[in-house]
Coordinates of C-alpha atoms in Angstrom, one line a residue:
M187 CA 0.1 0.0 0.0
R188 CA 1.3 3.5 -0.9
S189 CA -0.4 6.9 -0.2
L190 CA 0.2 9.9 -2.4
N191 CA -0.8 13.4 -1.6
F192 CA 0.9 16.1 -3.7
L193 CA -1.3 19.2 -2.8
A194 CA -4.2 17.1 -4.0
P195 CA -6.8 14.6 -2.8
T196 CA -5.0 11.6 -0.9
V197 CA -4.7 8.6 -3.2
K198 CA -4.1 5.1 -1.7
I199 CA -2.7 2.5 -4.0
G200 CA -2.8 -1.2 -3.1
Y201 CA -0.4 -3.7 -4.9
D202 CA -0.2 -7.5 -5.2
R203 CA 2.8 -9.4 -4.9
F204 CA 3.9 -8.8 -8.4
G205 CA 3.9 -5.1 -7.9
R206 CA 0.7 -4.5 -10.0
A207 CA -1.8 -2.0 -8.8
V208 CA -5.0 -3.8 -7.9
K209 CA -7.0 -1.3 -5.8
T210 CA -6.8 2.5 -5.8
E211 CA -8.6 4.8 -3.2
T212 CA -9.0 8.5 -4.0
E213 CA -10.3 11.0 -1.4
G214 CA -13.3 12.3 -3.2
F215 CA -15.4 15.5 -2.7
N216 CA -18.2 13.8 -0.6
E217 CA -16.7 10.1 -0.2
S218 CA -13.8 7.9 -1.2
V219 CA -13.6 6.8 -4.9
F220 CA -12.3 3.3 -5.7
S221 CA -11.1 1.5 -8.7
V222 CA -10.2 -2.1 -8.8
K223 CA -8.3 -4.4 -11.3
T224 CA -7.7 -8.1 -11.4
Y225 CA -5.1 -10.2 -13.4
N226 CA -4.6 -13.7 -14.6
E227 CA -1.6 -16.0 -14.3
K228 CA -0.1 -14.3 -17.5
G229 CA -0.4 -10.8 -16.0
L230 CA -3.2 -9.8 -18.3
I231 CA -6.1 -7.7 -17.0
T232 CA -9.2 -9.9 -16.5
S233 CA -11.5 -7.4 -15.0
S234 CA -11.6 -3.6 -14.4
T235 CA -13.9 -1.6 -12.2
P236 CA -13.2 2.1 -12.7
S237 CA -14.4 5.2 -10.4
F238 CA -17.1 4.0 -8.1
G239 CA -18.1 5.3 -4.8
Q240 CA -19.2 3.6 -1.6
S241 CA -22.8 4.5 -2.4
G242 CA -22.6 4.4 -6.1
T243 CA -23.3 1.7 -8.9
T244 CA -20.2 -0.2 -10.0
V245 CA -19.5 -1.1 -13.8
T246 CA -17.1 -3.9 -14.3
T247 CA -15.6 -4.9 -17.6
T248 CA -14.2 -8.6 -17.9
Y249 CA -11.8 -9.7 -20.5
V250 CA -11.0 -13.0 -22.0
Y251 CA -8.0 -13.9 -24.0
D252 CA -6.9 -16.6 -26.5
D253 CA -3.8 -18.9 -26.1
F254 CA -1.7 -16.1 -27.8
G255 CA -2.7 -13.5 -25.3
R256 CA -4.9 -11.6 -27.7
I257 CA -8.2 -10.3 -26.4
N258 CA -11.2 -12.5 -27.5
S259 CA -14.0 -10.6 -25.7
E260 CA -15.0 -7.6 -23.5
T261 CA -18.2 -7.9 -21.4
N262 CA -19.9 -5.3 -19.2
S263 CA -23.5 -4.6 -18.2
I264 CA -24.3 -2.9 -21.7
G265 CA -23.2 -5.9 -23.8
Y266 CA -20.1 -7.3 -25.2
T267 CA -17.5 -6.9 -27.9
T268 CA -15.8 -9.9 -29.7
Y269 CA -12.5 -10.1 -31.5
D270 CA -12.3 -12.6 -34.3
Y271 CA -8.8 -13.2 -35.8
T272 CA -8.5 -14.7 -39.3
P273 CA -6.1 -17.8 -39.3
G274 CA -2.8 -17.0 -41.1
S275 CA -3.7 -13.5 -41.4
T276 CA -3.3 -10.2 -39.5
E277 CA -7.0 -9.4 -40.0
V278 CA -9.3 -8.9 -37.0
T279 CA -12.9 -8.3 -36.9
V280 CA -14.5 -6.5 -34.1
T281 CA -18.3 -6.8 -33.4
N282 CA -20.4 -4.9 -30.8
Q283 CA -23.5 -6.4 -29.3
P284 CA -26.3 -5.8 -29.1
S285 CA -25.8 -2.9 -31.6
G286 CA -24.4 -5.3 -34.2
H287 CA -21.9 -2.7 -35.4
F288 CA -18.7 -4.2 -36.7
S289 CA -15.3 -3.1 -37.8
K290 CA -12.6 -5.2 -39.5
K291 CA -8.9 -4.2 -39.6
K292 CA -5.9 -5.7 -41.3
T293 CA -2.3 -4.9 -40.6
D294 CA 1.0 -5.7 -42.2
A295 CA 3.8 -7.5 -40.5
G296 CA 5.0 -4.4 -38.9
G297 CA 1.7 -3.6 -37.4
K298 CA 0.8 -0.9 -39.8
L299 CA -2.8 -0.6 -40.8
I300 CA -3.5 -1.8 -44.3
T301 CA -7.4 -1.7 -44.5
A302 CA -10.1 -0.6 -42.2
E303 CA -13.7 -1.6 -42.8
D304 CA -17.0 -0.8 -41.1
D305 CA -20.6 -0.2 -42.0
G306 CA -19.5 2.7 -44.1
G307 CA -17.1 1.0 -46.4
T308 CA -13.5 0.3 -46.5
I309 CA -10.4 2.6 -46.3
T310 CA -7.0 1.3 -47.6
Y311 CA -3.6 2.5 -46.7
T312 CA -0.5 2.0 -48.8
Y313 CA 3.1 2.8 -47.5
F314 CA 6.7 3.5 -48.6
S315 CA 9.4 1.0 -47.7
D316 CA 10.4 3.4 -44.8
G317 CA 7.0 3.1 -43.3
N318 CA 5.5 6.5 -44.3
V319 CA 2.0 6.5 -45.6
K320 CA 1.9 6.9 -49.4
D321 CA -1.9 6.9 -50.2
I322 CA -5.2 6.7 -48.4
T323 CA -8.2 5.6 -50.5
N324 CA -11.9 4.8 -49.9
G325 CA -12.9 4.0 -53.5
I326 CA -11.1 7.2 -54.7
T327 CA -7.8 8.5 -53.7
V328 CA -8.5 10.8 -50.7
A329 CA -4.8 11.7 -50.0
T330 CA -1.4 11.1 -51.3
F331 CA 1.9 12.0 -49.5
E332 CA 5.4 12.6 -50.6
Y333 CA 8.5 12.8 -48.4
D334 CA 12.2 13.7 -48.8
E335 CA 15.2 11.5 -48.1
Y336 CA 14.9 12.2 -44.4
G337 CA 11.4 11.0 -44.2
R338 CA 10.0 14.6 -43.8
Q339 CA 6.7 15.1 -45.5
T340 CA 7.1 17.4 -48.5
K341 CA 3.8 17.2 -50.3
L342 CA 0.2 16.4 -49.5
I343 CA -2.2 16.0 -52.4
D344 CA -5.7 16.2 -50.9
A345 CA -8.9 15.5 -52.8
N346 CA -10.6 18.6 -51.4
A347 CA -7.8 21.0 -50.3
G348 CA -5.6 20.4 -53.3
T349 CA -1.8 20.3 -53.1
I350 CA 0.1 21.5 -50.1
E351 CA 3.9 21.6 -50.2
Y352 CA 6.4 21.7 -47.3
L353 CA 10.0 22.9 -47.0
Y354 CA 12.4 22.4 -44.0
N355 CA 15.7 23.7 -43.0
A356 CA 18.8 21.7 -42.0
F357 CA 17.4 21.4 -38.4
G358 CA 14.2 19.7 -39.6
E359 CA 12.1 22.7 -38.8
L360 CA 9.3 23.6 -41.1
I361 CA 10.1 27.0 -43.0
S362 CA 7.7 27.2 -45.7
Q363 CA 4.1 25.8 -46.3
T364 CA 2.3 26.5 -49.8
D365 CA -1.2 25.8 -50.4
A366 CA -4.1 27.4 -52.7
K367 CA -4.1 30.4 -50.4
G368 CA -0.3 31.1 -50.9
T369 CA 2.9 30.6 -49.0
T370 CA 3.5 30.9 -45.3
A371 CA 7.1 31.1 -44.2
M372 CA 8.5 30.5 -40.7
E373 CA 11.7 31.7 -39.1
Y374 CA 13.1 30.2 -35.8
D375 CA 15.6 31.3 -33.1
V376 CA 18.6 29.3 -32.0
L377 CA 16.5 27.4 -29.5
G378 CA 14.1 26.2 -32.2
R379 CA 11.3 28.7 -31.2
I380 CA 9.3 30.4 -33.9
I381 CA 10.1 34.1 -34.1
T382 CA 8.3 35.2 -37.3
Q383 CA 5.5 33.8 -39.5
T384 CA 4.9 35.5 -42.9
G385 CA 1.9 34.6 -44.7
P386 CA -0.4 36.2 -47.4
D387 CA -2.0 38.4 -44.6
G388 CA 1.3 39.7 -43.3
V389 CA 4.0 38.9 -40.6
T390 CA 3.3 37.7 -37.0
V391 CA 6.2 38.2 -34.6
Y392 CA 6.9 36.2 -31.5
E393 CA 9.0 37.4 -28.7
Y394 CA 10.2 35.5 -25.6
V395 CA 11.2 36.3 -21.9
T396 CA 15.0 36.5 -21.8
S397 CA 15.5 37.0 -18.1
G398 CA 13.6 37.0 -14.8
N399 CA 10.1 35.6 -14.2
G400 CA 8.8 33.4 -17.0
L401 CA 12.2 32.8 -18.6
N402 CA 11.9 31.4 -22.2
Q403 CA 8.2 31.6 -22.2
V404 CA 6.1 33.7 -24.7
K405 CA 6.4 37.4 -23.9
K406 CA 4.5 39.1 -26.8
I407 CA 2.8 38.2 -30.0
T408 CA 2.1 40.8 -32.7
T409 CA -0.1 40.1 -35.6
P410 CA -0.4 41.6 -39.0
E411 CA -3.5 43.6 -38.1
G412 CA -1.7 45.3 -35.3
N413 CA -3.3 43.2 -32.5
I414 CA -0.7 42.5 -29.7
V415 CA -0.9 40.1 -26.8
S416 CA 1.6 40.3 -23.9
Y417 CA 2.2 38.1 -21.0
Q418 CA 3.6 38.4 -17.5
Y419 CA 4.7 35.6 -15.2
D420 CA 5.5 35.2 -11.4
E421 CA 8.6 33.7 -10.0
L422 CA 7.1 30.2 -10.5
G423 CA 6.5 30.8 -14.2
R424 CA 2.7 31.1 -13.7
N425 CA 0.9 33.5 -16.1
T426 CA -0.3 36.4 -14.0
A427 CA -1.5 39.0 -16.7
V428 CA -2.4 38.9 -20.2
T429 CA -2.7 42.3 -22.1
E430 CA -4.3 42.5 -25.4
T431 CA -3.8 45.6 -27.6
I432 CA -6.9 45.7 -29.8
D433 CA -7.8 48.6 -32.1
G434 CA -5.1 50.7 -30.2
A435 CA -6.6 50.1 -26.7
D436 CA -5.2 47.7 -24.0
Y437 CA -7.3 45.0 -22.3
T438 CA -5.7 43.4 -19.4
T439 CA -6.7 40.3 -17.4
T440 CA -4.8 39.3 -14.2
Y441 CA -4.6 36.1 -12.4
K442 CA -3.8 35.3 -8.8
Y443 CA -2.9 31.9 -7.3
D444 CA -2.7 30.3 -3.8
K445 CA 0.4 28.5 -2.6
F446 CA -0.9 25.3 -4.3
S447 CA -1.1 27.1 -7.7
N448 CA -4.9 27.0 -7.7
P449 CA -6.3 30.1 -9.5
I450 CA -8.1 31.9 -6.8
K451 CA -8.7 35.4 -8.4
T452 CA -9.4 36.7 -11.9
T453 CA -9.7 40.4 -12.7
Y454 CA -11.2 41.3 -16.1
P455 CA -10.1 44.2 -18.3
S456 CA -12.9 46.4 -16.7
G457 CA -11.8 46.0 -13.2
F458 CA -14.5 43.5 -12.3
S459 CA -13.1 40.5 -10.4
V460 CA -14.1 37.1 -9.0
D461 CA -12.7 35.0 -6.3
R462 CA -12.5 31.2 -6.3
S463 CA -12.2 28.9 -3.3
F464 CA -10.8 25.4 -3.0
N465 CA -11.2 23.0 -0.1
A466 CA -8.4 21.1 1.8
K467 CA -8.6 18.3 -0.8
G468 CA -8.1 20.6 -3.7
Y469 CA -11.5 20.6 -5.2
F470 CA -13.1 23.7 -6.5
T471 CA -15.9 24.8 -4.2
Q472 CA -17.1 28.4 -4.8
I473 CA -17.0 31.6 -6.7
N474 CA -17.6 35.0 -5.0
N475 CA -18.0 38.5 -6.5
S476 CA -14.9 40.3 -5.3
A477 CA -16.7 43.6 -5.1
D478 CA -19.4 42.5 -2.5
G479 CA -18.5 39.0 -1.4
K480 CA -21.8 37.5 -2.7
F481 CA -21.4 33.9 -3.9
I482 CA -22.0 33.4 -7.6
W483 CA -21.6 29.5 -7.7
K484 CA -21.0 27.0 -4.9
A485 CA -20.5 23.3 -5.0
D486 CA -22.8 21.0 -2.9
A487 CA -22.0 17.5 -4.1
M488 CA -19.9 15.5 -6.6
N489 CA -19.9 11.9 -8.0
S490 CA -17.2 9.4 -8.4
F491 CA -16.4 10.7 -11.9
S492 CA -15.7 14.1 -10.5
Q493 CA -18.9 15.5 -11.9
Y494 CA -20.7 18.0 -10.0
T495 CA -24.2 16.6 -9.0
E496 CA -25.5 19.5 -6.9
F497 CA -24.6 23.1 -7.0
T498 CA -26.3 26.4 -6.1
L499 CA -26.1 29.7 -8.1
G500 CA -26.1 33.2 -6.7
N501 CA -30.0 33.3 -7.4
N502 CA -30.2 30.8 -4.4
V503 CA -31.6 28.2 -6.8
K504 CA -30.0 24.7 -6.4
T505 CA -29.3 22.6 -9.5
Y506 CA -29.4 18.8 -9.3
K507 CA -27.8 16.7 -11.9
T508 CA -28.2 12.9 -12.2
F509 CA -25.6 10.8 -14.1
N510 CA -25.8 7.1 -15.0
E511 CA -23.1 4.7 -14.1
Y512 CA -21.3 5.5 -17.3
G513 CA -20.9 9.3 -16.6
L514 CA -23.8 10.4 -19.0
V515 CA -26.1 13.0 -17.6
T516 CA -29.7 11.8 -17.4
D517 CA -31.5 14.7 -15.5
I518 CA -31.0 18.3 -14.8
Y519 CA -33.3 20.0 -12.4
A520 CA -33.5 23.4 -11.0
G521 CA -36.9 24.0 -9.7
S522 CA -39.3 26.0 -11.9
I523 CA -36.4 27.1 -14.1
Q524 CA -35.2 23.9 -15.6
S525 CA -36.2 20.2 -15.8
L526 CA -34.5 18.3 -18.5
S527 CA -34.4 14.5 -19.0
L528 CA -32.1 12.6 -21.3
T529 CA -32.2 9.1 -22.6
W530 CA -29.1 7.5 -24.0
N531 CA -28.5 4.5 -26.0
L532 CA -25.8 2.9 -23.9
T533 CA -24.5 0.5 -26.7
T534 CA -23.6 3.5 -29.0
G535 CA -23.5 6.5 -26.7
N536 CA -26.0 8.3 -28.8
L537 CA -28.7 10.5 -27.3
D538 CA -32.1 8.9 -28.1
E539 CA -34.4 11.4 -26.5
R540 CA -34.5 14.6 -24.7
K541 CA -37.5 15.9 -22.8
Y542 CA -38.2 19.4 -21.3
N543 CA -40.6 18.4 -18.6
L544 CA -41.8 22.0 -17.7
S545 CA -43.2 22.5 -21.1
D546 CA -43.9 18.8 -21.9
L547 CA -41.7 19.0 -25.2
K548 CA -39.9 15.9 -26.3
E549 CA -37.5 15.3 -29.2
S550 CA -36.5 11.8 -30.2
F551 CA -33.5 11.1 -32.5
I552 CA -32.8 8.2 -35.0
Y553 CA -29.4 7.3 -36.3
D554 CA -28.0 5.0 -39.0
D555 CA -25.5 2.2 -38.6
L556 CA -22.6 4.7 -38.5
S557 CA -24.3 6.6 -35.7
R558 CA -25.1 9.5 -37.9
L559 CA -28.2 11.5 -37.0
T560 CA -30.9 10.9 -39.8
Q561 CA -34.1 12.2 -38.1
S562 CA -35.4 14.3 -35.2
T563 CA -39.0 14.0 -34.1
V564 CA -40.6 16.7 -31.9
N565 CA -43.6 15.5 -30.0
G566 CA -44.1 12.6 -32.6
K567 CA -43.8 14.8 -35.7
P568 CA -40.8 14.4 -37.8
S569 CA -38.9 17.7 -37.7
V570 CA -35.7 17.3 -39.8
T571 CA -34.6 14.2 -41.8
L572 CA -31.2 13.6 -43.4
T573 CA -30.0 11.3 -46.0
Y574 CA -26.4 10.4 -46.8
S575 CA -24.5 9.4 -50.0
D576 CA -22.1 6.3 -50.0
N577 CA -19.0 8.4 -49.4
G578 CA -20.6 10.1 -46.3
N579 CA -21.7 13.4 -47.7
I580 CA -25.1 14.8 -46.8
A581 CA -27.5 14.0 -49.7
T582 CA -30.7 15.5 -48.6
K583 CA -32.0 17.6 -45.7
T584 CA -35.6 18.4 -44.9
G585 CA -36.2 22.3 -45.4
L586 CA -33.1 22.7 -47.6
G587 CA -33.1 20.1 -50.4
S588 CA -30.4 18.3 -52.4
Y589 CA -26.7 18.9 -51.9
I590 CA -24.6 18.9 -55.0
Y591 CA -20.7 18.7 -54.6
K592 CA -17.9 20.1 -56.5
R593 CA -16.4 17.9 -59.3
G594 CA -12.9 17.1 -58.2
A595 CA -13.5 18.1 -54.6
P596 CA -15.7 15.1 -53.5
N597 CA -16.7 16.7 -50.0
A598 CA -17.0 20.4 -51.1
V599 CA -20.7 21.6 -51.3
E600 CA -21.1 23.6 -54.5
T601 CA -25.0 23.9 -54.7
I602 CA -28.1 23.1 -52.6
T603 CA -31.2 22.7 -54.8
L604 CA -34.0 24.0 -52.8
T605 CA -37.3 22.0 -52.3
D606 CA -40.5 23.7 -51.0
E607 CA -41.1 21.6 -47.9
I608 CA -43.4 22.4 -44.9
I609 CA -41.3 21.9 -41.9
N610 CA -43.8 23.5 -39.3
Q611 CA -47.6 23.9 -39.4
D612 CA -49.4 25.5 -36.4
E613 CA -52.9 24.6 -35.3
E614 CA -54.4 27.4 -37.5
G615 CA -52.7 25.7 -40.5
T616 CA -50.1 28.5 -41.0
A617 CA -47.0 26.7 -42.6
T618 CA -43.4 27.3 -42.3
H619 CA -41.6 26.2 -45.4
N620 CA -37.9 25.4 -46.0
I621 CA -35.5 26.8 -43.5
I622 CA -32.8 28.3 -45.6
S623 CA -32.7 32.0 -46.1
H624 CA -33.3 33.3 -49.7
N625 CA -31.3 36.4 -49.2
H626 CA -27.9 36.6 -51.3
Q627 CA -24.8 36.8 -49.2
D628 CA -21.1 37.3 -50.3
I629 CA -18.6 35.7 -48.0
T630 CA -14.8 36.1 -48.0
Y631 CA -12.3 34.2 -46.2
T632 CA -8.9 34.8 -44.6
P633 CA -5.8 32.8 -45.6
F634 CA -6.3 30.7 -42.6
N635 CA -9.9 29.7 -43.7
K636 CA -11.8 31.7 -41.4
T637 CA -14.7 34.1 -42.3
K638 CA -13.4 37.7 -43.0
T639 CA -16.5 39.5 -44.2
I640 CA -20.2 38.7 -44.8
T641 CA -22.2 41.1 -47.0
E642 CA -25.9 41.0 -47.3
N643 CA -28.2 43.7 -48.9
N644 CA -26.8 47.0 -47.4
Y645 CA -25.3 45.3 -44.3
E646 CA -21.7 44.1 -43.9
L647 CA -20.0 42.1 -41.0
I648 CA -16.3 42.5 -40.6
I649 CA -14.2 40.1 -38.5
Q650 CA -10.8 40.9 -37.4
Y651 CA -8.5 38.2 -35.9
G652 CA -5.5 38.2 -33.4
A653 CA -2.9 35.8 -32.1
G654 CA -3.8 32.1 -32.7
N655 CA -6.3 33.2 -35.4
A656 CA -8.8 33.8 -32.6
R657 CA -11.6 36.5 -33.3
K658 CA -10.9 39.9 -31.7
V659 CA -13.2 42.4 -33.3
T660 CA -16.5 42.3 -35.1
E661 CA -17.9 45.3 -36.8
L662 CA -21.5 45.4 -38.2
K663 CA -22.0 48.1 -40.8
Q664 CA -25.3 49.4 -42.3
S665 CA -24.8 51.5 -45.5
G666 CA -21.1 51.8 -44.6
V667 CA -21.8 53.0 -41.1
V668 CA -20.8 51.0 -38.0
I669 CA -24.0 50.2 -36.0
K670 CA -22.4 47.6 -33.6
K671 CA -18.9 46.7 -32.6
I672 CA -17.7 43.9 -30.3
I673 CA -14.2 43.6 -28.9
Y674 CA -13.2 40.1 -27.5
S675 CA -10.5 39.5 -24.9
G676 CA -10.6 36.0 -23.3
S677 CA -13.8 35.8 -21.1
Y678 CA -14.5 39.6 -21.6
E679 CA -16.4 41.4 -24.3
K680 CA -17.0 45.1 -24.9
I681 CA -20.1 45.8 -27.0
I682 CA -20.6 49.2 -28.5
I683 CA -24.1 50.1 -30.0
G684 CA -24.2 53.7 -30.9
S685 CA -23.4 55.6 -27.8
D686 CA -23.9 52.8 -25.5
T687 CA -21.2 50.6 -24.1
Y688 CA -21.8 47.2 -22.5
E689 CA -18.9 45.3 -20.7
V690 CA -19.7 41.5 -20.6
H691 CA -17.9 39.2 -18.2
Y692 CA -18.4 35.3 -18.6
I693 CA -17.9 33.5 -15.3
A694 CA -17.1 29.7 -15.3
G695 CA -17.9 27.5 -12.4
G696 CA -17.2 23.9 -11.8
D697 CA -19.8 22.9 -14.3
G698 CA -18.9 25.2 -17.2
L699 CA -20.5 28.7 -17.8
T700 CA -22.3 29.8 -14.7
A701 CA -23.0 33.4 -14.8
I702 CA -22.7 36.6 -17.0
N703 CA -22.0 40.0 -15.3
V704 CA -23.1 42.9 -17.6
R705 CA -21.8 46.4 -16.8
H706 CA -23.7 49.3 -18.5
N707 CA -23.3 52.9 -17.4
N708 CA -21.1 51.8 -14.5
V709 CA -24.0 49.6 -13.1
D710 CA -23.4 45.9 -12.9
K711 CA -26.1 43.3 -13.3
M712 CA -25.4 39.5 -12.7
Y713 CA -27.4 36.9 -14.9
Y714 CA -27.3 33.3 -14.0
V715 CA -26.9 30.7 -16.8
Y716 CA -28.8 27.4 -17.4
T717 CA -27.4 25.1 -20.1
D718 CA -28.2 21.8 -21.7
H719 CA -25.9 18.7 -21.6
L720 CA -23.7 20.2 -24.3
G721 CA -23.3 23.6 -22.6
S722 CA -25.5 25.5 -24.9
I723 CA -27.4 28.4 -23.0
L724 CA -31.1 27.7 -22.7
K725 CA -32.1 30.3 -20.0
L726 CA -30.8 33.3 -18.1
T727 CA -32.3 34.5 -14.7
D728 CA -31.8 37.7 -12.7
E729 CA -30.6 37.7 -9.2
S730 CA -34.1 36.9 -7.9
G731 CA -34.2 33.7 -10.0
A732 CA -36.7 35.2 -12.5
V733 CA -36.2 33.9 -16.1
I734 CA -35.5 37.0 -18.3
Y735 CA -34.3 35.2 -21.4
E736 CA -34.9 31.9 -23.1
Q737 CA -33.6 30.3 -26.3
N738 CA -33.4 26.8 -27.9
Y739 CA -31.6 24.9 -30.6
D740 CA -32.3 22.0 -32.6
A741 CA -29.9 19.0 -33.1
W742 CA -28.1 20.9 -35.9
G743 CA -27.6 24.1 -33.9
R744 CA -30.4 26.0 -35.7
E745 CA -32.2 28.4 -33.3
R746 CA -35.9 27.6 -32.9
N747 CA -38.8 29.0 -30.8
P748 CA -38.1 27.9 -27.2
V749 CA -41.8 27.8 -26.4
D750 CA -43.0 25.2 -28.9
W751 CA -39.6 24.3 -30.8
T752 CA -40.9 25.5 -34.3
Y753 CA -38.7 27.3 -36.7
A754 CA -39.3 31.1 -37.7
P755 CA -40.4 31.6 -41.2
N756 CA -37.8 32.1 -44.1
I757 CA -35.5 35.0 -43.4

């Protein structure tokens, strides 16, 4: 038995006489968390039970091997997976039950994958004599690779992206990459760190700390559009401040740590700040508003997967989350604000149904053999249906029509042929037809394949990017006049609409986005966030717990009416 406690929950590990870990006990948030393994006489794992609490349900997976030590089957409470080996071959077929899904793989003598087959077809790999991949095909050649005499990739010929060429220096560092958008050149210092990157959009410059705190870490990055990000560090090399220069103005976020390097304070560019608390076991327990000391989020309970099962927001409403034995959330309940139930297919991990109990809305999902979503049904009525072609492309979608792909680029959509379909019809018989907008848009892109401008009628949206190609500024113009501008700096946004300025602060708790603080005319208002299982915002409440905003999305991310889950008419 050995105990570990490196400024974290105590971990006790039990070993057998061969020095193999057979039982682990971790000091949990509410109770101890265990994991157990057993072995056979050959030292192979015969059973594994991960992360279970004293009061929780255990899930044990058992393993059976053949005479060669190859796994024959895995079995747990969901079902089982079998492995069938073809005699005299390196081919193995994997079948999952009860789903019936299978995959077949064949390797060469060196263990490299030659073919991979599943319900979607077969992918074939060929190699050069040195082991580097030469071609990947799935009926057509998807990608072809070329290398120099040192085994470094010099060319990629991709069915969609075209040809990309790579050039290296004597140290093996990539110094040039050329694709359809142009050439990007890289320059490095004597330590092999990138110092300049020159592309079609200009030069990005990297500087590093040469002495003192944060030695050899990034000090400053300057982008072609003039956006600058600067970093400061403490004596332990921890990042204590990030300053972003955007449109000539500085936006600084600062961080403070405790002696265990837990982040205990964050101050946003506006000066608004939050304090975080951790318990003696190292678990994150609470967030407070630094200005008035009021709590924003506090943890009440956690399960053996380190998932928060109970927490309370600053509106004094407690949220309860229920997870199944595999760590999938099945219920989210927060009084009169939220009651969401989720049903999962445990054999595939797909979501079968979600139900909003407060409004009695239910959505069911159907998938094909490749776990691709093919249909969603709202309260028993089909909402959106998709079909796919043999190569995996979307072929048709309800409300849109048929997809046509570019010749020579098998996965690039060229045209969608619209069909006039009714996707919603209310009780009065008013119909909503196909969901695609009929308005004409012109879209331009950056050399790094992100949207640069969107023009529609007399409106234009301009997007400016900074270090790491992250969005930093958006401007919405009407007839050439800026009517809305947003500046982005980490978890902070400044929104300018006419003469009004709003400063938005996103606050993350232990369960993701927890609250949003909005400052307008030097007055702060705190809004509390309620999300679905994916983290998509569904509702906002004020400090009293009253719902002040609600939204909802379908399975493909399209916004819909949160009251009845219908779509708006064509826009």
